[in-house]
Amino acid sequence: MKVLICDTEAKAAHRAAELLIEVLQSKPRAVLGLATGETMRSFYTHLVAQHSAGRADFGQATSFNLDEYVGLAPDHPGSFHAFMQTALFDHVNLAPARAHLPRGNAPDPQAEAERYEGEITAAGGIDIQLLGIGRNGHLAFNEPTSSLGSRTRIKTLTEATRAANASAFAPEDMPRQAITMGIANILDARACVMLATGAAKAAAVARMIEGPIGADCPATALQFHPAATIILDPAAAASLSLTEYYEAVHSGGAE
Ligand code: GLP
C-alpha cells in the first residue's frame, strides 16, 4: 500500500482527483470506478474544475459506481444516482449511457446485482476504483463480516451505517439494504485509490493499513491489492503507528 498523508483535507481530495485525471489522460477510454459519500464532495469539486479547465475529458470514458440503496428510484434525492448527478454527471461530458450505477428500484435486486456485474466485465473491468471507508471499516456497502471473496449482491446495512447516512432521508425512509459491488470486485480493479479524511475515520484507517486482515474490517482486504494508494489528511492518519515511515517514503504526501 502506498500511504500518502497530505497537509489538509483539500490537498488530499485534490491528490486523489489528480490520480484519476492521470488515468483519463493516459487512457481516454478508461473505465472509472466511482464512489459516493460526504468525503467525496471536494474530490468531485476538484474534478469538475479540472474538466472546466480542459484537463479532464470524459468524452470516451465509462463509469461504474460502487453501490446504491435497494428500493430507491434514480431520482430519489437520497439515492446515489442523485448524488452523482449533482456532484459530477451534470458538469462533465460523461455520456449518460456509459455512467452506470446499480438500479436500486429494480424489481429483482439480486438479478440486478448480477446484471451489473456482467456490465463491468463486458466493459473490460475497472481501471481505477475510487473508495471511501466507513467508520466501521466498510468498503462500498460491504459491512463487517462480508466475505472477502464477495461479488455484487444485496447487503443489509448495519444500524451504525444507517445512522451515518441518515441525513438524506426522513427517519422512516432510510433504506435497510443496498446493492453493492463485493470485495472481490474491488480487488479486481487495476488500481484502487482510497480517500479518507477527518478524525471519525482514524481508527478504521489504522486498522485497514496496519491491522490484521479480517472480515470484521472489510477494508483490510485492500492489503491484498497490488496497487492501492491511500490518501489521508492528518486527522484520518492520526492513529497510524508507522507515520514516520510513511513520511520518510512520501514526504508531505509526495510520490
Ligand atoms: C457509504 C458509502 C461508502 C462510503 C461511506 C463513507 O457507506 N457506501 O462508499 O465510503 O459511506 O461515507 P462518508 O464519506 O460520508 O463518510
PDB file of C-alpha atoms and ligand atoms in Angstrom:
ATOM      1  CA  MET A   1       0.000   0.000   0.000  1.00  0.00           C
ATOM      2  CA  LYS A   2       1.142   3.498  -0.771  1.00  0.00           C
ATOM      3  CA  VAL A   3       0.184   5.773   2.131  1.00  0.00           C
ATOM      4  CA  LEU A   4       0.121   9.498   1.329  1.00  0.00           C
ATOM      5  CA  ILE A   5      -0.545  11.901   4.179  1.00  0.00           C
ATOM      6  CA  CYS A   6      -1.435  15.363   2.851  1.00  0.00           C
ATOM      7  CA  ASP A   7      -1.383  18.583   4.921  1.00  0.00           C
ATOM      8  CA  THR A   8      -5.083  19.344   4.559  1.00  0.00           C
ATOM      9  CA  GLU A   9      -8.379  17.738   3.596  1.00  0.00           C
ATOM     10  CA  ALA A  10      -8.486  19.832   0.413  1.00  0.00           C
ATOM     11  CA  LYS A  11      -4.992  18.740  -0.641  1.00  0.00           C
ATOM     12  CA  ALA A  12      -5.922  15.089  -0.035  1.00  0.00           C
ATOM     13  CA  ALA A  13      -9.032  15.402  -2.208  1.00  0.00           C
ATOM     14  CA  HIS A  14      -7.062  17.158  -4.965  1.00  0.00           C
ATOM     15  CA  ARG A  15      -4.402  14.494  -4.834  1.00  0.00           C
ATOM     16  CA  ALA A  16      -6.967  11.721  -5.279  1.00  0.00           C
ATOM     17  CA  ALA A  17      -8.651  13.584  -8.142  1.00  0.00           C
ATOM     18  CA  GLU A  18      -5.291  14.065  -9.860  1.00  0.00           C
ATOM     19  CA  LEU A  19      -4.689  10.302  -9.824  1.00  0.00           C
ATOM     20  CA  LEU A  20      -7.972   9.762 -11.625  1.00  0.00           C
ATOM     21  CA  ILE A  21      -7.143  12.554 -14.097  1.00  0.00           C
ATOM     22  CA  GLU A  22      -3.777  10.896 -14.841  1.00  0.00           C
ATOM     23  CA  VAL A  23      -5.620   7.698 -15.784  1.00  0.00           C
ATOM     24  CA  LEU A  24      -8.056   9.620 -18.012  1.00  0.00           C
ATOM     25  CA  GLN A  25      -5.194  11.435 -19.723  1.00  0.00           C
ATOM     26  CA  SER A  26      -3.213   8.284 -20.418  1.00  0.00           C
ATOM     27  CA  LYS A  27      -6.273   6.213 -21.362  1.00  0.00           C
ATOM     28  CA  PRO A  28      -9.199   8.302 -22.641  1.00  0.00           C
ATOM     29  CA  ARG A  29     -11.426   5.192 -22.821  1.00  0.00           C
ATOM     30  CA  ALA A  30     -10.775   4.425 -19.151  1.00  0.00           C
ATOM     31  CA  VAL A  31     -13.329   2.613 -17.011  1.00  0.00           C
ATOM     32  CA  LEU A  32     -13.658   4.567 -13.778  1.00  0.00           C
ATOM     33  CA  GLY A  33     -14.951   3.077 -10.540  1.00  0.00           C
ATOM     34  CA  LEU A  34     -16.689   5.895  -8.651  1.00  0.00           C
ATOM     35  CA  ALA A  35     -17.790   6.345  -5.050  1.00  0.00           C
ATOM     36  CA  THR A  36     -20.213   8.467  -3.073  1.00  0.00           C
ATOM     37  CA  GLY A  37     -20.147   9.852   0.485  1.00  0.00           C
ATOM     38  CA  GLU A  38     -19.536  13.259   2.016  1.00  0.00           C
ATOM     39  CA  THR A  39     -15.764  12.715   1.809  1.00  0.00           C
ATOM     40  CA  MET A  40     -16.036  12.717  -1.978  1.00  0.00           C
ATOM     41  CA  ARG A  41     -17.628  16.142  -2.371  1.00  0.00           C
ATOM     42  CA  SER A  42     -14.338  18.068  -2.557  1.00  0.00           C
ATOM     43  CA  PHE A  43     -12.907  15.320  -4.779  1.00  0.00           C
ATOM     44  CA  TYR A  44     -15.689  15.887  -7.330  1.00  0.00           C
ATOM     45  CA  THR A  45     -15.460  19.678  -6.985  1.00  0.00           C
ATOM     46  CA  HIS A  46     -11.799  19.473  -7.991  1.00  0.00           C
ATOM     47  CA  LEU A  47     -12.522  17.027 -10.806  1.00  0.00           C
ATOM     48  CA  VAL A  48     -15.249  19.280 -12.235  1.00  0.00           C
ATOM     49  CA  ALA A  49     -12.956  22.333 -12.003  1.00  0.00           C
ATOM     50  CA  GLN A  50     -10.229  20.447 -13.857  1.00  0.00           C
ATOM     51  CA  HIS A  51     -12.753  19.377 -16.501  1.00  0.00           C
ATOM     52  CA  SER A  52     -13.704  23.048 -16.983  1.00  0.00           C
ATOM     53  CA  ALA A  53     -10.004  23.863 -17.266  1.00  0.00           C
ATOM     54  CA  GLY A  54      -9.678  21.305 -20.065  1.00  0.00           C
ATOM     55  CA  ARG A  55      -7.601  18.788 -18.100  1.00  0.00           C
ATOM     56  CA  ALA A  56     -10.180  16.022 -17.620  1.00  0.00           C
ATOM     57  CA  ASP A  57     -12.053  14.800 -20.687  1.00  0.00           C
ATOM     58  CA  PHE A  58     -14.742  12.184 -20.013  1.00  0.00           C
ATOM     59  CA  GLY A  59     -15.837  12.024 -23.657  1.00  0.00           C
ATOM     60  CA  GLN A  60     -14.800   8.396 -24.154  1.00  0.00           C
ATOM     61  CA  ALA A  61     -14.820   7.242 -20.522  1.00  0.00           C
ATOM     62  CA  THR A  62     -17.160   4.809 -18.784  1.00  0.00           C
ATOM     63  CA  SER A  63     -18.029   4.775 -15.082  1.00  0.00           C
ATOM     64  CA  PHE A  64     -19.418   2.296 -12.586  1.00  0.00           C
ATOM     65  CA  ASN A  65     -20.415   3.322  -9.082  1.00  0.00           C
ATOM     66  CA  LEU A  66     -19.891   1.014  -6.148  1.00  0.00           C
ATOM     67  CA  ASP A  67     -23.396   0.826  -4.783  1.00  0.00           C
ATOM     68  CA  GLU A  68     -26.993   2.027  -4.494  1.00  0.00           C
ATOM     69  CA  TYR A  69     -29.759   1.689  -1.913  1.00  0.00           C
ATOM     70  CA  VAL A  70     -32.331  -1.013  -2.579  1.00  0.00           C
ATOM     71  CA  GLY A  71     -35.776   0.412  -3.257  1.00  0.00           C
ATOM     72  CA  LEU A  72     -34.754   3.897  -4.381  1.00  0.00           C
ATOM     73  CA  ALA A  73     -35.573   5.225  -7.834  1.00  0.00           C
ATOM     74  CA  PRO A  74     -32.715   7.096  -9.523  1.00  0.00           C
ATOM     75  CA  ASP A  75     -34.499  10.423  -8.975  1.00  0.00           C
ATOM     76  CA  HIS A  76     -34.931   9.915  -5.209  1.00  0.00           C
ATOM     77  CA  PRO A  77     -32.944  12.777  -3.618  1.00  0.00           C
ATOM     78  CA  GLY A  78     -31.250  10.370  -1.170  1.00  0.00           C
ATOM     79  CA  SER A  79     -30.105   7.979  -3.905  1.00  0.00           C
ATOM     80  CA  PHE A  80     -26.513   7.652  -5.017  1.00  0.00           C
ATOM     81  CA  HIS A  81     -27.776   8.307  -8.563  1.00  0.00           C
ATOM     82  CA  ALA A  82     -28.880  11.754  -7.367  1.00  0.00           C
ATOM     83  CA  PHE A  83     -25.594  12.319  -5.533  1.00  0.00           C
ATOM     84  CA  MET A  84     -23.590  11.520  -8.673  1.00  0.00           C
ATOM     85  CA  GLN A  85     -25.835  13.614 -10.880  1.00  0.00           C
ATOM     86  CA  THR A  86     -25.296  16.778  -8.857  1.00  0.00           C
ATOM     87  CA  ALA A  87     -21.676  16.127  -7.849  1.00  0.00           C
ATOM     88  CA  LEU A  88     -20.334  15.085 -11.268  1.00  0.00           C
ATOM     89  CA  PHE A  89     -22.592  13.985 -14.111  1.00  0.00           C
ATOM     90  CA  ASP A  90     -24.355  17.362 -14.538  1.00  0.00           C
ATOM     91  CA  HIS A  91     -20.994  19.089 -15.001  1.00  0.00           C
ATOM     92  CA  VAL A  92     -18.847  16.872 -17.225  1.00  0.00           C
ATOM     93  CA  ASN A  93     -19.038  15.258 -20.671  1.00  0.00           C
ATOM     94  CA  LEU A  94     -19.525  11.678 -19.497  1.00  0.00           C
ATOM     95  CA  ALA A  95     -22.141  10.039 -21.750  1.00  0.00           C
ATOM     96  CA  PRO A  96     -25.218   9.190 -19.613  1.00  0.00           C
ATOM     97  CA  ALA A  97     -25.407   5.746 -21.266  1.00  0.00           C
ATOM     98  CA  ARG A  98     -21.900   4.975 -20.021  1.00  0.00           C
ATOM     99  CA  ALA A  99     -22.409   6.286 -16.450  1.00  0.00           C
ATOM    100  CA  HIS A 100     -23.550   3.213 -14.539  1.00  0.00           C
ATOM    101  CA  LEU A 101     -24.983   2.665 -11.079  1.00  0.00           C
ATOM    102  CA  PRO A 102     -26.940  -0.348  -9.858  1.00  0.00           C
ATOM    103  CA  ARG A 103     -30.663   0.275 -10.252  1.00  0.00           C
ATOM    104  CA  GLY A 104     -31.991   0.433  -6.673  1.00  0.00           C
ATOM    105  CA  ASN A 105     -35.631   0.026  -7.663  1.00  0.00           C
ATOM    106  CA  ALA A 106     -35.113  -2.940  -9.994  1.00  0.00           C
ATOM    107  CA  PRO A 107     -37.934  -5.471  -9.482  1.00  0.00           C
ATOM    108  CA  ASP A 108     -35.430  -8.234  -8.652  1.00  0.00           C
ATOM    109  CA  PRO A 109     -32.450  -6.643  -6.840  1.00  0.00           C
ATOM    110  CA  GLN A 110     -30.341  -9.821  -6.864  1.00  0.00           C
ATOM    111  CA  ALA A 111     -30.821 -10.189 -10.627  1.00  0.00           C
ATOM    112  CA  GLU A 112     -29.884  -6.520 -10.943  1.00  0.00           C
ATOM    113  CA  ALA A 113     -26.677  -7.183  -8.977  1.00  0.00           C
ATOM    114  CA  GLU A 114     -25.758  -9.980 -11.379  1.00  0.00           C
ATOM    115  CA  ARG A 115     -26.623  -7.858 -14.431  1.00  0.00           C
ATOM    116  CA  TYR A 116     -24.480  -5.005 -13.074  1.00  0.00           C
ATOM    117  CA  GLU A 117     -21.514  -7.271 -12.515  1.00  0.00           C
ATOM    118  CA  GLY A 118     -21.881  -8.528 -16.092  1.00  0.00           C
ATOM    119  CA  GLU A 119     -21.763  -4.952 -17.384  1.00  0.00           C
ATOM    120  CA  ILE A 120     -18.482  -4.315 -15.569  1.00  0.00           C
ATOM    121  CA  THR A 121     -16.991  -7.450 -17.090  1.00  0.00           C
ATOM    122  CA  ALA A 122     -18.294  -6.520 -20.557  1.00  0.00           C
ATOM    123  CA  ALA A 123     -16.652  -3.089 -20.230  1.00  0.00           C
ATOM    124  CA  GLY A 124     -13.295  -4.793 -19.645  1.00  0.00           C
ATOM    125  CA  GLY A 125     -13.051  -4.254 -15.886  1.00  0.00           C
ATOM    126  CA  ILE A 126     -12.265  -1.157 -13.866  1.00  0.00           C
ATOM    127  CA  ASP A 127      -9.036   0.761 -14.459  1.00  0.00           C
ATOM    128  CA  ILE A 128      -9.132   2.857 -11.295  1.00  0.00           C
ATOM    129  CA  GLN A 129     -11.506   2.393  -8.374  1.00  0.00           C
ATOM    130  CA  LEU A 130     -12.159   5.311  -6.048  1.00  0.00           C
ATOM    131  CA  LEU A 131     -13.016   4.292  -2.477  1.00  0.00           C
ATOM    132  CA  GLY A 132     -14.051   5.842   0.805  1.00  0.00           C
ATOM    133  CA  ILE A 133     -14.211   3.990   4.090  1.00  0.00           C
ATOM    134  CA  GLY A 134     -16.996   3.628   6.624  1.00  0.00           C
ATOM    135  CA  ARG A 135     -16.304   4.289  10.294  1.00  0.00           C
ATOM    136  CA  ASN A 136     -16.759   0.570  10.895  1.00  0.00           C
ATOM    137  CA  GLY A 137     -14.280  -0.314   8.153  1.00  0.00           C
ATOM    138  CA  HIS A 138     -16.791  -0.994   5.395  1.00  0.00           C
ATOM    139  CA  LEU A 139     -15.874  -0.588   1.734  1.00  0.00           C
ATOM    140  CA  ALA A 140     -18.744   0.374  -0.578  1.00  0.00           C
ATOM    141  CA  PHE A 141     -21.557  -1.274   1.446  1.00  0.00           C
ATOM    142  CA  ASN A 142     -19.569  -4.368   2.376  1.00  0.00           C
ATOM    143  CA  GLU A 143     -20.362  -4.284   6.063  1.00  0.00           C
ATOM    144  CA  PRO A 144     -18.287  -6.161   8.676  1.00  0.00           C
ATOM    145  CA  THR A 145     -18.464  -9.951   8.153  1.00  0.00           C
ATOM    146  CA  SER A 146     -18.766  -9.524   4.376  1.00  0.00           C
ATOM    147  CA  SER A 147     -16.868 -12.288   2.644  1.00  0.00           C
ATOM    148  CA  LEU A 148     -13.520 -11.046   1.394  1.00  0.00           C
ATOM    149  CA  GLY A 149     -14.352 -13.018  -1.781  1.00  0.00           C
ATOM    150  CA  SER A 150     -17.782 -11.410  -2.195  1.00  0.00           C
ATOM    151  CA  ARG A 151     -19.229 -10.245  -5.521  1.00  0.00           C
ATOM    152  CA  THR A 152     -22.010  -7.805  -6.363  1.00  0.00           C
ATOM    153  CA  ARG A 153     -25.042  -8.620  -4.242  1.00  0.00           C
ATOM    154  CA  ILE A 154     -27.533  -7.357  -1.683  1.00  0.00           C
ATOM    155  CA  LYS A 155     -26.205  -6.406   1.754  1.00  0.00           C
ATOM    156  CA  THR A 156     -28.204  -5.448   4.823  1.00  0.00           C
ATOM    157  CA  LEU A 157     -26.871  -2.230   6.336  1.00  0.00           C
ATOM    158  CA  THR A 158     -25.764  -2.017   9.958  1.00  0.00           C
ATOM    159  CA  GLU A 159     -27.603   0.390  12.229  1.00  0.00           C
ATOM    160  CA  ALA A 160     -24.365   2.398  12.547  1.00  0.00           C
ATOM    161  CA  THR A 161     -24.153   2.833   8.768  1.00  0.00           C
ATOM    162  CA  ARG A 162     -27.831   3.721   8.555  1.00  0.00           C
ATOM    163  CA  ALA A 163     -27.301   6.364  11.248  1.00  0.00           C
ATOM    164  CA  ALA A 164     -24.207   7.760   9.464  1.00  0.00           C
ATOM    165  CA  ASN A 165     -26.139   8.144   6.207  1.00  0.00           C
ATOM    166  CA  ALA A 166     -29.484   9.212   7.699  1.00  0.00           C
ATOM    167  CA  SER A 167     -29.279  12.925   6.956  1.00  0.00           C
ATOM    168  CA  ALA A 168     -30.525  12.475   3.358  1.00  0.00           C
ATOM    169  CA  PHE A 169     -33.715  10.685   4.484  1.00  0.00           C
ATOM    170  CA  ALA A 170     -36.825  11.096   6.570  1.00  0.00           C
ATOM    171  CA  PRO A 171     -36.334   8.652   9.506  1.00  0.00           C
ATOM    172  CA  GLU A 172     -38.901   6.129   8.218  1.00  0.00           C
ATOM    173  CA  ASP A 173     -37.429   6.218   4.685  1.00  0.00           C
ATOM    174  CA  MET A 174     -33.816   5.273   5.476  1.00  0.00           C
ATOM    175  CA  PRO A 175     -33.131   2.147   3.396  1.00  0.00           C
ATOM    176  CA  ARG A 176     -32.192  -1.118   5.094  1.00  0.00           C
ATOM    177  CA  GLN A 177     -30.364  -2.761   2.196  1.00  0.00           C
ATOM    178  CA  ALA A 178     -28.090  -1.878  -0.681  1.00  0.00           C
ATOM    179  CA  ILE A 179     -26.823  -3.414  -3.911  1.00  0.00           C
ATOM    180  CA  THR A 180     -23.059  -3.260  -3.616  1.00  0.00           C
ATOM    181  CA  MET A 181     -20.012  -4.423  -5.502  1.00  0.00           C
ATOM    182  CA  GLY A 182     -18.276  -7.085  -3.436  1.00  0.00           C
ATOM    183  CA  ILE A 183     -14.788  -7.072  -2.028  1.00  0.00           C
ATOM    184  CA  ALA A 184     -13.589  -9.335  -4.858  1.00  0.00           C
ATOM    185  CA  ASN A 185     -14.886  -6.844  -7.442  1.00  0.00           C
ATOM    186  CA  ILE A 186     -12.965  -4.044  -5.732  1.00  0.00           C
ATOM    187  CA  LEU A 187      -9.798  -6.157  -5.662  1.00  0.00           C
ATOM    188  CA  ASP A 188     -10.259  -6.844  -9.403  1.00  0.00           C
ATOM    189  CA  ALA A 189      -9.768  -3.141 -10.229  1.00  0.00           C
ATOM    190  CA  ARG A 190      -6.388  -2.472 -11.819  1.00  0.00           C
ATOM    191  CA  ALA A 191      -5.730   0.309  -9.286  1.00  0.00           C
ATOM    192  CA  CYS A 192      -7.502   1.445  -6.118  1.00  0.00           C
ATOM    193  CA  VAL A 193      -7.423   4.936  -4.607  1.00  0.00           C
ATOM    194  CA  MET A 194      -8.892   5.465  -1.180  1.00  0.00           C
ATOM    195  CA  LEU A 195      -9.630   8.942   0.119  1.00  0.00           C
ATOM    196  CA  ALA A 196     -10.236   9.172   3.888  1.00  0.00           C
ATOM    197  CA  THR A 197     -10.362  12.403   5.835  1.00  0.00           C
ATOM    198  CA  GLY A 198     -11.390  13.502   9.319  1.00  0.00           C
ATOM    199  CA  ALA A 199     -10.943  12.113  12.810  1.00  0.00           C
ATOM    200  CA  ALA A 200     -14.016   9.864  12.583  1.00  0.00           C
ATOM    201  CA  LYS A 201     -12.106   7.641  10.128  1.00  0.00           C
ATOM    202  CA  ALA A 202      -8.809   7.411  12.054  1.00  0.00           C
ATOM    203  CA  ALA A 203      -9.488   4.093  13.815  1.00  0.00           C
ATOM    204  CA  ALA A 204     -10.764   2.335  10.680  1.00  0.00           C
ATOM    205  CA  VAL A 205      -7.854   3.703   8.631  1.00  0.00           C
ATOM    206  CA  ALA A 206      -5.256   2.452  11.134  1.00  0.00           C
ATOM    207  CA  ARG A 207      -6.842  -0.978  11.226  1.00  0.00           C
ATOM    208  CA  MET A 208      -7.075  -1.133   7.434  1.00  0.00           C
ATOM    209  CA  ILE A 209      -3.428  -0.237   6.840  1.00  0.00           C
ATOM    210  CA  GLU A 210      -1.659  -1.789   9.810  1.00  0.00           C
ATOM    211  CA  GLY A 211      -4.062  -4.266  11.370  1.00  0.00           C
ATOM    212  CA  PRO A 212      -4.694  -7.944  10.749  1.00  0.00           C
ATOM    213  CA  ILE A 213      -6.798  -8.851   7.710  1.00  0.00           C
ATOM    214  CA  GLY A 214     -10.277  -9.815   8.785  1.00  0.00           C
ATOM    215  CA  ALA A 215     -13.918  -9.733   7.772  1.00  0.00           C
ATOM    216  CA  ASP A 216     -14.659  -7.667  10.887  1.00  0.00           C
ATOM    217  CA  CYS A 217     -12.974  -4.790   8.976  1.00  0.00           C
ATOM    218  CA  PRO A 218     -13.606  -5.456   5.263  1.00  0.00           C
ATOM    219  CA  ALA A 219     -11.302  -2.614   4.180  1.00  0.00           C
ATOM    220  CA  THR A 220      -8.324  -4.683   5.398  1.00  0.00           C
ATOM    221  CA  ALA A 221      -8.779  -6.702   2.188  1.00  0.00           C
ATOM    222  CA  LEU A 222      -7.068  -3.806   0.384  1.00  0.00           C
ATOM    223  CA  GLN A 223      -3.810  -5.156   1.840  1.00  0.00           C
ATOM    224  CA  PHE A 224      -4.114  -7.831  -0.871  1.00  0.00           C
ATOM    225  CA  HIS A 225      -4.299  -5.259  -3.666  1.00  0.00           C
ATOM    226  CA  PRO A 226      -1.015  -4.768  -5.545  1.00  0.00           C
ATOM    227  CA  ALA A 227      -1.728  -1.141  -6.496  1.00  0.00           C
ATOM    228  CA  ALA A 228      -3.651   0.561  -3.695  1.00  0.00           C
ATOM    229  CA  THR A 229      -2.967   4.198  -2.802  1.00  0.00           C
ATOM    230  CA  ILE A 230      -4.407   5.516   0.461  1.00  0.00           C
ATOM    231  CA  ILE A 231      -4.709   9.310   0.629  1.00  0.00           C
ATOM    232  CA  LEU A 232      -5.271  10.811   4.061  1.00  0.00           C
ATOM    233  CA  ASP A 233      -5.402  14.117   5.850  1.00  0.00           C
ATOM    234  CA  PRO A 234      -3.626  14.426   9.228  1.00  0.00           C
ATOM    235  CA  ALA A 235      -6.828  13.747  11.212  1.00  0.00           C
ATOM    236  CA  ALA A 236      -7.550  10.470   9.406  1.00  0.00           C
ATOM    237  CA  ALA A 237      -3.872   9.458   9.761  1.00  0.00           C
ATOM    238  CA  ALA A 238      -3.746  10.239  13.485  1.00  0.00           C
ATOM    239  CA  SER A 239      -3.966   6.649  14.785  1.00  0.00           C
ATOM    240  CA  LEU A 240      -1.321   5.138  12.483  1.00  0.00           C
ATOM    241  CA  SER A 241       1.783   3.723  14.190  1.00  0.00           C
ATOM    242  CA  LEU A 242       4.209   3.859  11.276  1.00  0.00           C
ATOM    243  CA  THR A 243       3.697   7.514  10.306  1.00  0.00           C
ATOM    244  CA  GLU A 244       7.425   8.229  10.396  1.00  0.00           C
ATOM    245  CA  TYR A 245       7.941   5.573   7.753  1.00  0.00           C
ATOM    246  CA  TYR A 246       5.128   6.850   5.504  1.00  0.00           C
ATOM    247  CA  GLU A 247       6.526  10.383   5.835  1.00  0.00           C
ATOM    248  CA  ALA A 248      10.031   9.188   5.013  1.00  0.00           C
ATOM    249  CA  VAL A 249       8.852   7.419   1.854  1.00  0.00           C
ATOM    250  CA  HIS A 250       6.285  10.019   0.712  1.00  0.00           C
ATOM    251  CA  SER A 251       7.147  13.271   2.441  1.00  0.00           C
ATOM    252  CA  GLY A 252       4.113  15.557   2.705  1.00  0.00           C
ATOM    253  CA  GLY A 253       2.182  13.081   0.576  1.00  0.00           C
ATOM    254  CA  ALA A 254       4.566  13.398  -2.411  1.00  0.00           C
ATOM    255  CA  GLU A 255       5.263  10.441  -4.704  1.00  0.00           C
TER     256      GLU A 255
HETATM  257  C1  GLP B   1     -21.275   4.980   2.393  1.00  0.00           C
HETATM  258  C2  GLP B   1     -20.767   4.505   1.048  1.00  0.00           C
HETATM  259  C3  GLP B   1     -19.287   4.243   1.082  1.00  0.00           C
HETATM  260  C4  GLP B   1     -18.549   5.426   1.708  1.00  0.00           C
HETATM  261  C5  GLP B   1     -19.041   5.606   3.119  1.00  0.00           C
HETATM  262  C6  GLP B   1     -18.367   6.751   3.863  1.00  0.00           C
HETATM  263  O1  GLP B   1     -21.480   3.979   3.282  1.00  0.00           O
HETATM  264  N1  GLP B   1     -21.446   3.323   0.611  1.00  0.00           N
HETATM  265  O2  GLP B   1     -18.816   4.026  -0.247  1.00  0.00           O
HETATM  266  O3  GLP B   1     -17.161   5.192   1.706  1.00  0.00           O
HETATM  267  O4  GLP B   1     -20.423   5.898   3.034  1.00  0.00           O
HETATM  268  O5  GLP B   1     -19.018   7.945   3.564  1.00  0.00           O
HETATM  269  P1  GLP B   1     -18.632   9.348   4.098  1.00  0.00           P
HETATM  270  O6  GLP B   1     -17.622   9.874   3.167  1.00  0.00           O
HETATM  271  O7  GLP B   1     -19.919  10.131   4.038  1.00  0.00           O
HETATM  272  O8  GLP B   1     -18.111   9.205   5.476  1.00  0.00           O
END
